[in-house]
PDB file of C-alpha atoms in Angstrom:
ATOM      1  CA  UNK A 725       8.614  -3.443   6.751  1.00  0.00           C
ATOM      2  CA  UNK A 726       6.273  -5.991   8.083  1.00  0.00           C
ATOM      3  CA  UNK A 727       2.655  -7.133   7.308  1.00  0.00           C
ATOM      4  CA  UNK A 728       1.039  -8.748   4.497  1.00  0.00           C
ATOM      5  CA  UNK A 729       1.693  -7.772   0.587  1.00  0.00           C
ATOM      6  CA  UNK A 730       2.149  -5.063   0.374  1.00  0.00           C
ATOM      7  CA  UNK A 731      -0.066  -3.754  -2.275  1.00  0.00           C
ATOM      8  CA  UNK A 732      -0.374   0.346  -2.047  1.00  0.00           C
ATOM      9  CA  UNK A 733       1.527   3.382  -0.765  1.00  0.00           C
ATOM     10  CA  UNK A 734       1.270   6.800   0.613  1.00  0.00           C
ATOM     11  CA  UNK A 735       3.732   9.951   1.319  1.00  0.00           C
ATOM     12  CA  UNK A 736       3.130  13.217   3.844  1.00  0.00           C
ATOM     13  CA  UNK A 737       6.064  14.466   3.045  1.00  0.00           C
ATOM     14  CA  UNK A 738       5.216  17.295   5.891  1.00  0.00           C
ATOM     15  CA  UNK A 739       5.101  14.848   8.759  1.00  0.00           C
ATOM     16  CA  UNK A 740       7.617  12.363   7.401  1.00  0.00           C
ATOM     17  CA  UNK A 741       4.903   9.522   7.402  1.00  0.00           C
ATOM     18  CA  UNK A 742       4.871   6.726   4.981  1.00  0.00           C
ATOM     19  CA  UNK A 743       1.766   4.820   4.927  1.00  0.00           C
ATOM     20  CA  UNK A 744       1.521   1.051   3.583  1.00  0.00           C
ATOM     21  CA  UNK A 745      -1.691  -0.781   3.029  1.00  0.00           C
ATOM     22  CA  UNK A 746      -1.495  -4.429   2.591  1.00  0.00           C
ATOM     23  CA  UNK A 747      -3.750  -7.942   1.557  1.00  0.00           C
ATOM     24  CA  UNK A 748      -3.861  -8.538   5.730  1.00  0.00           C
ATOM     25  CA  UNK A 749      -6.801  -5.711   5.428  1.00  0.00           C
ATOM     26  CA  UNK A 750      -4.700  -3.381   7.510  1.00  0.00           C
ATOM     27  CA  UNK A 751      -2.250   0.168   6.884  1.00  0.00           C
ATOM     28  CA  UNK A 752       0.942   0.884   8.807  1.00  0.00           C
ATOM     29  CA  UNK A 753       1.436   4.375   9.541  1.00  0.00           C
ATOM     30  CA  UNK A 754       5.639   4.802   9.661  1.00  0.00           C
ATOM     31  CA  UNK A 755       7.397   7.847  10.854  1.00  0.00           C
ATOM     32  CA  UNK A 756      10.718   8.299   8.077  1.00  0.00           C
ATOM     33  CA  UNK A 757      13.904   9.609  10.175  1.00  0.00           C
ATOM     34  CA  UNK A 758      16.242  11.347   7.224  1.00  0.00           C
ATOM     35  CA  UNK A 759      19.167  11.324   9.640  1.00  0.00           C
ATOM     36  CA  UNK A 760      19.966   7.194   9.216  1.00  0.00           C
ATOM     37  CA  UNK A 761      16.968   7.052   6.973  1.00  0.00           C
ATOM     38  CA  UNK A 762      15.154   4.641   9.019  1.00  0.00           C
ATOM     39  CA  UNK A 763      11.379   3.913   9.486  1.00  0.00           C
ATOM     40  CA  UNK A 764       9.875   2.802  12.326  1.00  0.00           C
ATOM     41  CA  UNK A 765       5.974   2.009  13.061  1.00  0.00           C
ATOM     42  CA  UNK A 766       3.619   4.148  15.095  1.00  0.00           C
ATOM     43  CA  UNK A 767       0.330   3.062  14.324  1.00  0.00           C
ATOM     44  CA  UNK A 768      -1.503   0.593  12.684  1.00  0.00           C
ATOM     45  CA  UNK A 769      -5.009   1.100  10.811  1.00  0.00           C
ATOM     46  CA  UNK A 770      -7.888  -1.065  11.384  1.00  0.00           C
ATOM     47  CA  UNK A 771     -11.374  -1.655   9.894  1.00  0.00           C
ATOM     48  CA  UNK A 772     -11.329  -3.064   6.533  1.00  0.00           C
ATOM     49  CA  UNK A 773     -12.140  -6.618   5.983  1.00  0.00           C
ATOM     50  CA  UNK A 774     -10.322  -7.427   2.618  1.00  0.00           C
ATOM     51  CA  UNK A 775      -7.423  -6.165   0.790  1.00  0.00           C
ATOM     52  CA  UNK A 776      -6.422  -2.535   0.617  1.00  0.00           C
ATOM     53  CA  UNK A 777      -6.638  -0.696  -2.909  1.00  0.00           C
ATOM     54  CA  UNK A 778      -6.059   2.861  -2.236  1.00  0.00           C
ATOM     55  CA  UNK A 779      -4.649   5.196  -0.201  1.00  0.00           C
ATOM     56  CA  UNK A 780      -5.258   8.845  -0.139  1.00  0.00           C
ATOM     57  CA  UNK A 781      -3.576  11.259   2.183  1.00  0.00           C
ATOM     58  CA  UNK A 782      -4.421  15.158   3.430  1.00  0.00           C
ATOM     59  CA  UNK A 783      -1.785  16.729   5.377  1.00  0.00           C
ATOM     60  CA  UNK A 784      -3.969  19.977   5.727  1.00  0.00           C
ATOM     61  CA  UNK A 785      -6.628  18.233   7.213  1.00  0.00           C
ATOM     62  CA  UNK A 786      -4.544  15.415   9.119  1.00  0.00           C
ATOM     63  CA  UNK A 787      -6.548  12.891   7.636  1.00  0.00           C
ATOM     64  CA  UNK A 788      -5.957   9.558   5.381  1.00  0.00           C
ATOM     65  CA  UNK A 789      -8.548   7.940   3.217  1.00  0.00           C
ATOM     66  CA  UNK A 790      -8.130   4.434   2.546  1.00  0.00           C
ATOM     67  CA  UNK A 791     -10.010   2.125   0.359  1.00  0.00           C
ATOM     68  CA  UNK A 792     -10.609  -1.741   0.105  1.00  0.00           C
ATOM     69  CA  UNK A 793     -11.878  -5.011  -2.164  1.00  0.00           C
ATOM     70  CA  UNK A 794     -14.539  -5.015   0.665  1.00  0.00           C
ATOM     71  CA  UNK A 795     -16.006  -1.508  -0.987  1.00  0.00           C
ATOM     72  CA  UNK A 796     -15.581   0.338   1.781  1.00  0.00           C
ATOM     73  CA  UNK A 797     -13.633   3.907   2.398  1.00  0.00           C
ATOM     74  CA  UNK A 798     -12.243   4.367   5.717  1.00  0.00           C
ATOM     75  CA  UNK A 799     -11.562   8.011   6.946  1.00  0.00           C
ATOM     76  CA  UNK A 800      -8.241   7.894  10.082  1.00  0.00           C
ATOM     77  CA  UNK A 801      -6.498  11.009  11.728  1.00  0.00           C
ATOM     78  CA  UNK A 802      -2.809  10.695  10.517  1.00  0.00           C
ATOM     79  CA  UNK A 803      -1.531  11.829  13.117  1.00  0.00           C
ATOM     80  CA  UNK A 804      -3.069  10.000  16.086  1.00  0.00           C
ATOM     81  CA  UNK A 805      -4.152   6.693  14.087  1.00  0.00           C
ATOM     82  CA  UNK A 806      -7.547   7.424  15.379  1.00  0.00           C
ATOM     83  CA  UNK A 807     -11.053   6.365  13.480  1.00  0.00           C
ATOM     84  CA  UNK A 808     -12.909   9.197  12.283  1.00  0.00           C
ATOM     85  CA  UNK A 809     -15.601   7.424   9.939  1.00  0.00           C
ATOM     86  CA  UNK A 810     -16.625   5.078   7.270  1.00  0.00           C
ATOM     87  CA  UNK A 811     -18.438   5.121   3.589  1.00  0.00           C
ATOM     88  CA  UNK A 812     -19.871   2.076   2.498  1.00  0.00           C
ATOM     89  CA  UNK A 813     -20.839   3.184  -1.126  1.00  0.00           C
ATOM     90  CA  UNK A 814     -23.086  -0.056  -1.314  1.00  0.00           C
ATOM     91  CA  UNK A 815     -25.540   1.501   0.730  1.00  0.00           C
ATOM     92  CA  UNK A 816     -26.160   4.424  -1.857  1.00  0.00           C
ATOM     93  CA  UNK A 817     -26.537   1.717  -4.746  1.00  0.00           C
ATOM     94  CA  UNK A 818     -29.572  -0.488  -3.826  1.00  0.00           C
ATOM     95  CA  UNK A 819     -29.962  -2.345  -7.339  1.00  0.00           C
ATOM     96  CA  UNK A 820     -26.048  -4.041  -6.185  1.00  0.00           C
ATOM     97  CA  UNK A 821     -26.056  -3.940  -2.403  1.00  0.00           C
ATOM     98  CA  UNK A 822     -23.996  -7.185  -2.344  1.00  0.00           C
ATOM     99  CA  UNK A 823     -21.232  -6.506   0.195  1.00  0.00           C
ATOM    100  CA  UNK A 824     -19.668 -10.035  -0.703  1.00  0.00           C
ATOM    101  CA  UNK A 825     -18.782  -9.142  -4.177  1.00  0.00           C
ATOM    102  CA  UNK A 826     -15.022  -8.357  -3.335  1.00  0.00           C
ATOM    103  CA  UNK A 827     -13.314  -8.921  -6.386  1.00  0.00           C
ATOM    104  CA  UNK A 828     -14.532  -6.024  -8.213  1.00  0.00           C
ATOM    105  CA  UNK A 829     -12.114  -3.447  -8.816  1.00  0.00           C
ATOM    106  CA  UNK A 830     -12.703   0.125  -7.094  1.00  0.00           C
ATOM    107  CA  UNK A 831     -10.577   3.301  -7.131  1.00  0.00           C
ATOM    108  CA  UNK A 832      -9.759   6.737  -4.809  1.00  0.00           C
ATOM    109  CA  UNK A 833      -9.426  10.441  -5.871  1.00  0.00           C
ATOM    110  CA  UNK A 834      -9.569  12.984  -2.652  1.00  0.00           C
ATOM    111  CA  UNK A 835      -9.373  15.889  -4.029  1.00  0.00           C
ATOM    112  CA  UNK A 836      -8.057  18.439  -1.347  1.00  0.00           C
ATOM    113  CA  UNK A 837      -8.414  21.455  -2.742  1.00  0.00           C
ATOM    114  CA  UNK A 838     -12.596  21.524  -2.220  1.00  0.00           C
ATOM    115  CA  UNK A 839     -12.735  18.032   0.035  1.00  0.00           C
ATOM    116  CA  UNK A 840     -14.590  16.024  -2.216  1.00  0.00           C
ATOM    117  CA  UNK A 841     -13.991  12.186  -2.274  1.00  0.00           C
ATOM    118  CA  UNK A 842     -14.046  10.745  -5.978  1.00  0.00           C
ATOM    119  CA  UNK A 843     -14.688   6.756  -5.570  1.00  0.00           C
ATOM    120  CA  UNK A 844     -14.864   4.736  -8.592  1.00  0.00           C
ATOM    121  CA  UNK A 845     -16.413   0.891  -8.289  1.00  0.00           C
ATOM    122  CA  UNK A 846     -16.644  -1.397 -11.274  1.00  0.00           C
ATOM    123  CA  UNK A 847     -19.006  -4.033 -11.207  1.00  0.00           C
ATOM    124  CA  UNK A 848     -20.699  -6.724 -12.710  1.00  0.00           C
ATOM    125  CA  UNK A 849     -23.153  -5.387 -14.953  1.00  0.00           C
ATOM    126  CA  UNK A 850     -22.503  -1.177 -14.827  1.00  0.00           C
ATOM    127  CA  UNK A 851     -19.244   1.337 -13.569  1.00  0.00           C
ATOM    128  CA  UNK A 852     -19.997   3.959 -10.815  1.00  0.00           C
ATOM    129  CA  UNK A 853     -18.108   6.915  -9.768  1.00  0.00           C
ATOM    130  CA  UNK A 854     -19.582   8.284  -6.353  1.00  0.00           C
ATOM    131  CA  UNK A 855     -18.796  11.626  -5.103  1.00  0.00           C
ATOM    132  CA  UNK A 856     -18.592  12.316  -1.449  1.00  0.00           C
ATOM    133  CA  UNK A 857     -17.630  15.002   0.767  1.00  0.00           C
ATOM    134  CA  UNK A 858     -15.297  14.516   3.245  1.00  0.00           C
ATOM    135  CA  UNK A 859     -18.139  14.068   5.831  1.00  0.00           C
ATOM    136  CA  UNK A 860     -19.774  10.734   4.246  1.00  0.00           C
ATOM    137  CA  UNK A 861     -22.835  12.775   2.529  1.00  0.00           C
ATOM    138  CA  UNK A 862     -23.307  11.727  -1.465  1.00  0.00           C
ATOM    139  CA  UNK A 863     -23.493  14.061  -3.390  1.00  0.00           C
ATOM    140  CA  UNK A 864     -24.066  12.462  -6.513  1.00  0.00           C
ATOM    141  CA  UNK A 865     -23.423   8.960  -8.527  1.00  0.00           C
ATOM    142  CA  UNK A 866     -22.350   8.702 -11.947  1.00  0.00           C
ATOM    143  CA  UNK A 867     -22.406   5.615 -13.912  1.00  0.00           C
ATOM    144  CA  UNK A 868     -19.629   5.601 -16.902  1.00  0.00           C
ATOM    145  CA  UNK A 869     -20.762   3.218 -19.212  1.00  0.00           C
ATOM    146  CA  UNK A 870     -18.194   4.550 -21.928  1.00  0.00           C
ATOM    147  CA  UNK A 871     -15.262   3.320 -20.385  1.00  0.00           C
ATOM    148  CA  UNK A 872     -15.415  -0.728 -19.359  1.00  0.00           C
ATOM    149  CA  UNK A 873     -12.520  -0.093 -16.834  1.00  0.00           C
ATOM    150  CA  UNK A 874     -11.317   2.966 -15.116  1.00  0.00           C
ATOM    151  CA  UNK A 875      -7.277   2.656 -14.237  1.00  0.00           C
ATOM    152  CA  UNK A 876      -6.629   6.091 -12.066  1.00  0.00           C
ATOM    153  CA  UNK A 877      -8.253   9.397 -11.750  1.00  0.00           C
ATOM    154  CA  UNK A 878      -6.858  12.774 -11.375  1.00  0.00           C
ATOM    155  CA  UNK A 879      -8.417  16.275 -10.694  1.00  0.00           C
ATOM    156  CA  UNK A 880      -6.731  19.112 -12.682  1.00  0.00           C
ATOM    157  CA  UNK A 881      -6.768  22.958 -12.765  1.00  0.00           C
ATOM    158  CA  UNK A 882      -4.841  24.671 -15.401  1.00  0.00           C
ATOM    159  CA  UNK A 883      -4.588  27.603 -13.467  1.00  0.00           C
ATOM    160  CA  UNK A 884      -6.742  29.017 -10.485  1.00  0.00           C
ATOM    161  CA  UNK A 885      -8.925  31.439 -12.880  1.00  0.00           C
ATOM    162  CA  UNK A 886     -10.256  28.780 -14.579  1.00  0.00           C
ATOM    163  CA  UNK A 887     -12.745  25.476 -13.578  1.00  0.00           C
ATOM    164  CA  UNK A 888     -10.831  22.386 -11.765  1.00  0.00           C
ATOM    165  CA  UNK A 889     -11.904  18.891 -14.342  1.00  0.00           C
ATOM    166  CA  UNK A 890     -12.317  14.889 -13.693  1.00  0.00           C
ATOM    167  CA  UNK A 891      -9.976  13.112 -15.467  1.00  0.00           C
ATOM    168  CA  UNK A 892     -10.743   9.067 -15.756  1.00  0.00           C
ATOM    169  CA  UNK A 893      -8.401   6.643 -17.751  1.00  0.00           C
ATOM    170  CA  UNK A 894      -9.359   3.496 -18.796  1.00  0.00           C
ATOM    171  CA  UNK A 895      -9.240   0.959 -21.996  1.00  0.00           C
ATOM    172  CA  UNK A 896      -8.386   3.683 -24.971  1.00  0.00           C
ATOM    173  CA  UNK A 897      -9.539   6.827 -23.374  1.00  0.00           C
ATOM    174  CA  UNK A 898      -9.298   9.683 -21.367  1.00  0.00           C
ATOM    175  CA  UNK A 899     -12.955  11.580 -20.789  1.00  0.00           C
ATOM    176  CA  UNK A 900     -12.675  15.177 -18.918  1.00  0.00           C
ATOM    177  CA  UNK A 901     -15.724  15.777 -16.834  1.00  0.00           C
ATOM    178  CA  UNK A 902     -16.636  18.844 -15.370  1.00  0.00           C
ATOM    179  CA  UNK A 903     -15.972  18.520 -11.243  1.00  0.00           C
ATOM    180  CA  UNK A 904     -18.853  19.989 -10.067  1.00  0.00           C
ATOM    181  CA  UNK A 905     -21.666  19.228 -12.505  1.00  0.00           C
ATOM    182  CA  UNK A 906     -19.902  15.722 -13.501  1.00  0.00           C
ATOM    183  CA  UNK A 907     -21.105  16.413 -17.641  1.00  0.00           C
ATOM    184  CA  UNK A 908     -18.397  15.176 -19.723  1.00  0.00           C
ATOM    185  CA  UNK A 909     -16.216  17.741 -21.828  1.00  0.00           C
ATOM    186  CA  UNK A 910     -13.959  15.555 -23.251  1.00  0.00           C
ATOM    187  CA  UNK A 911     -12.955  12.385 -24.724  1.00  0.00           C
ATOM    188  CA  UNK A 912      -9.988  11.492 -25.575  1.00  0.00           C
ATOM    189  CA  UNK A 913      -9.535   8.457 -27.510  1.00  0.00           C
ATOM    190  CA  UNK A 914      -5.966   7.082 -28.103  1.00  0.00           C
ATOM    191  CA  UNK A 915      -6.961   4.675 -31.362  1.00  0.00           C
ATOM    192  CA  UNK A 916      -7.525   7.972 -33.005  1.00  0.00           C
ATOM    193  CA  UNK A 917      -3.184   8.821 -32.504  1.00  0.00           C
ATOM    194  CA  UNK A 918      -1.042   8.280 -35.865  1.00  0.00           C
ATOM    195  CA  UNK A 919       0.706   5.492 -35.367  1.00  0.00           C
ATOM    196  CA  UNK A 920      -1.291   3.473 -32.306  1.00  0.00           C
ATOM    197  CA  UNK A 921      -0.657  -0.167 -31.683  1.00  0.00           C
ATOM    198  CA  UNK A 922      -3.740  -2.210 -31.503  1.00  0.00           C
ATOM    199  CA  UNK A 923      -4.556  -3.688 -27.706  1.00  0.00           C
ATOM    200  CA  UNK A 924      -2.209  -0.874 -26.665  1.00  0.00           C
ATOM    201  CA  UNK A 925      -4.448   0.677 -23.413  1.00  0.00           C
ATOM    202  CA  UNK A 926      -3.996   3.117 -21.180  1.00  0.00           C
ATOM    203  CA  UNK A 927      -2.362   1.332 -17.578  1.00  0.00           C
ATOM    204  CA  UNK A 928      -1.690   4.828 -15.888  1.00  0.00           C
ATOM    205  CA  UNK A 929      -1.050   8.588 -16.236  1.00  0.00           C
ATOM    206  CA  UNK A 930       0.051  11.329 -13.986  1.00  0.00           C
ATOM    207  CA  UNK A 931       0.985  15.332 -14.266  1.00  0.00           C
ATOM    208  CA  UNK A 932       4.041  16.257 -14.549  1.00  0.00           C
ATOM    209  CA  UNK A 933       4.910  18.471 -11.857  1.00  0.00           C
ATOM    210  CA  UNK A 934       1.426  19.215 -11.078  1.00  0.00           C
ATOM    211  CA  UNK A 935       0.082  16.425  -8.586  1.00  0.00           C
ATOM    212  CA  UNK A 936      -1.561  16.965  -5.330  1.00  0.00           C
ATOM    213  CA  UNK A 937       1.210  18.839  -3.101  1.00  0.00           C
ATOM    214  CA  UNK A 938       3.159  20.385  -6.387  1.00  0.00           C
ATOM    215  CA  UNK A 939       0.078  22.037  -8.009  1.00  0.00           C
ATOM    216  CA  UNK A 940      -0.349  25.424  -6.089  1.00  0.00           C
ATOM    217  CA  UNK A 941       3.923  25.450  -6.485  1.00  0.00           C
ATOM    218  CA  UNK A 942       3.325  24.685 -10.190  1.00  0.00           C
ATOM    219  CA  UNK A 943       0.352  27.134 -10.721  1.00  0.00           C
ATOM    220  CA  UNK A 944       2.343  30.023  -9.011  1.00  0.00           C
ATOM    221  CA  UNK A 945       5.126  29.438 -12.026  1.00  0.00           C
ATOM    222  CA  UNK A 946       4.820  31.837 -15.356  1.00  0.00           C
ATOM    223  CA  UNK A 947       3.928  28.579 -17.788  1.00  0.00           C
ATOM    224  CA  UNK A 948       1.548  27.383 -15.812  1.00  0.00           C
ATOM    225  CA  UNK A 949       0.136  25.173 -18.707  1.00  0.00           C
ATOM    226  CA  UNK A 950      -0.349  21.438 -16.768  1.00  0.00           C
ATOM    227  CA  UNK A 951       1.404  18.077 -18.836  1.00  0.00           C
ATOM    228  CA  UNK A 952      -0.544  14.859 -18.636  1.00  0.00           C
ATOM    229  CA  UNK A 953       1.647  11.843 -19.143  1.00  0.00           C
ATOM    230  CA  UNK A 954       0.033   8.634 -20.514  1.00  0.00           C
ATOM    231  CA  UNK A 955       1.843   5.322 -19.979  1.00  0.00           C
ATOM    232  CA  UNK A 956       0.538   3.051 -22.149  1.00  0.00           C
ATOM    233  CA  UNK A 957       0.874  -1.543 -21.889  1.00  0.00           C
ATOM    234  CA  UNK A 958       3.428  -1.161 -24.664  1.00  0.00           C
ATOM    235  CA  UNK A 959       5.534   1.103 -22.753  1.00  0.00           C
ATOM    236  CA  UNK A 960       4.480   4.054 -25.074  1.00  0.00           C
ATOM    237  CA  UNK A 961       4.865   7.063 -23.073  1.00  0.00           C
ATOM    238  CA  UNK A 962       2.274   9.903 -24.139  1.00  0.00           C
ATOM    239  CA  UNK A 963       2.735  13.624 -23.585  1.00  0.00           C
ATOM    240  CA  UNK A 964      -0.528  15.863 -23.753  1.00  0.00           C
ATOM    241  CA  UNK A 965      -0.656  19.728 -22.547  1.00  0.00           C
ATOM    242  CA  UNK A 966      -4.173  20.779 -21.170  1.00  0.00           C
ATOM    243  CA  UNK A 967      -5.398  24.119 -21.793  1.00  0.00           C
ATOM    244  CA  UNK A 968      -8.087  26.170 -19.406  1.00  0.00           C
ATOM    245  CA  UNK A 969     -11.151  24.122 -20.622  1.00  0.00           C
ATOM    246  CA  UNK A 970     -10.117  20.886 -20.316  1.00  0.00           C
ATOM    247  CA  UNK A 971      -8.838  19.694 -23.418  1.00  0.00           C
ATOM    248  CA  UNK A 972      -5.993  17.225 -23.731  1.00  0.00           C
ATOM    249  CA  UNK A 973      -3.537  18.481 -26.552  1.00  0.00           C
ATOM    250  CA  UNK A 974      -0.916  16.687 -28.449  1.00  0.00           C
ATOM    251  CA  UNK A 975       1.431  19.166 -30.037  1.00  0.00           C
TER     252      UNK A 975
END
């Protein structure tokens, strides 16, 4: 592969596409041939002006959402490479309209199943999570002053009866928030665990076969109870089940 650092990554397994976004500000778009297993480019994605941070892809759709340190989300087809449109969240947030604040850290959730962007932005003095839809219109801004850093998002479902949640991780907690009015339901805090190793934070978590593509497939199984898994700096691996209203549990 070519370019600068590369820094994120991106799958449609669909399409065979593998998408790389790197500190040269741009994302290669390469098609995956499972004959020899070889990748080749077939477009390249401009429009960002500093490093990229996050890439989000919807197959459905044909569209990829990519993020940057400049604070700006970038919308491309997938398939033709073409611009579609860009979100500058600074322009909803006139107290810290400061494009040349780059270093702050900022974070993408698309959620596909209702095409609503999640976009989290830390900086100096307050956290923000915006909420988009997929045409650029805000729908609403939420600042999360309970967590001082927020590492990844996820939107769950624990099965399609039942409301889809917000999950945030960051520091020593995970908070649930309720997708579409955004109140929290939840917090999870990790300090409270038998056992837990001071300075031990949260650095990532996933579902276990329940992300993105593999959710419907997991939902249409008989347990269709969703597993969080919490990876914490120590290494620590935690295990949590979440039941229909949003609540992590450790059995």
């Amino acid at each position: 592969m070519r370019g600068g650092g590369c820094g994120v990554a991106g799958v449609a397994k669909k399409e065979k596409i593998i998408a790389t976004g790197s500190s040269d500000t741009t994302v290669i778009l390469w098609a995956f041939n499972e004959d020899d297993y070889s990748i080749r480019p077939i477009h390249t994605l401009r429009g960002h002006d500093s490093a990229i941070t996050s890439i989000s892809i919807d197959q459905n759709n044909d569209i990829i959402i990519t993020t940057s340190k400049d604070n700006t989300i970038i919308i491309h087809s997938l398939s033709k490479g073409l611009f579609i449109r860009s979100i500058n969240p600074n322009n909803n947030n006139n107290q810290n309209n400061n494009n040349n604040q780059i270093n702050q850290n900022n974070l993408l959730y698309y959620n596909n199943g209702d095409g609503t962007l999640y976009y989290y932005q830390q900086q100096q003095k307050e956290n923000i999570i915006f909420k988009y839809a997929i045409n650029g219109q805000l729908i609403q801004s939420i600042q999360s002053d309970i967590q001082p850093v927020i590492v990844k998002m996820l939107v769950v479902r624990a099965n399609p009866s039942t409301p889809c949640y917000l999950l945030t991780a960051g520091g020593y907690q995970i908070i649930v928030r309720d997708c579409i009015t955004t109140e929290i339901i939840h917090i999870f805090d990790i300090r409270n665990l038998a056992g837990f190793i001071n300075s031990n934070v949260i650095v990532d978590f996933c579902l276990w076969n329940g992300e993105k593509e593999s959710l419907q497939e997991n939902l249409k199984n008989d347990n269709n109870q969703l597993s969080l898994l919490v990876l914490l700096e120590s290494c620590q691996l935690l295990i949590f089940n979440i039941d229909e209203n949003g609540i992590l549990l450790n059995d």
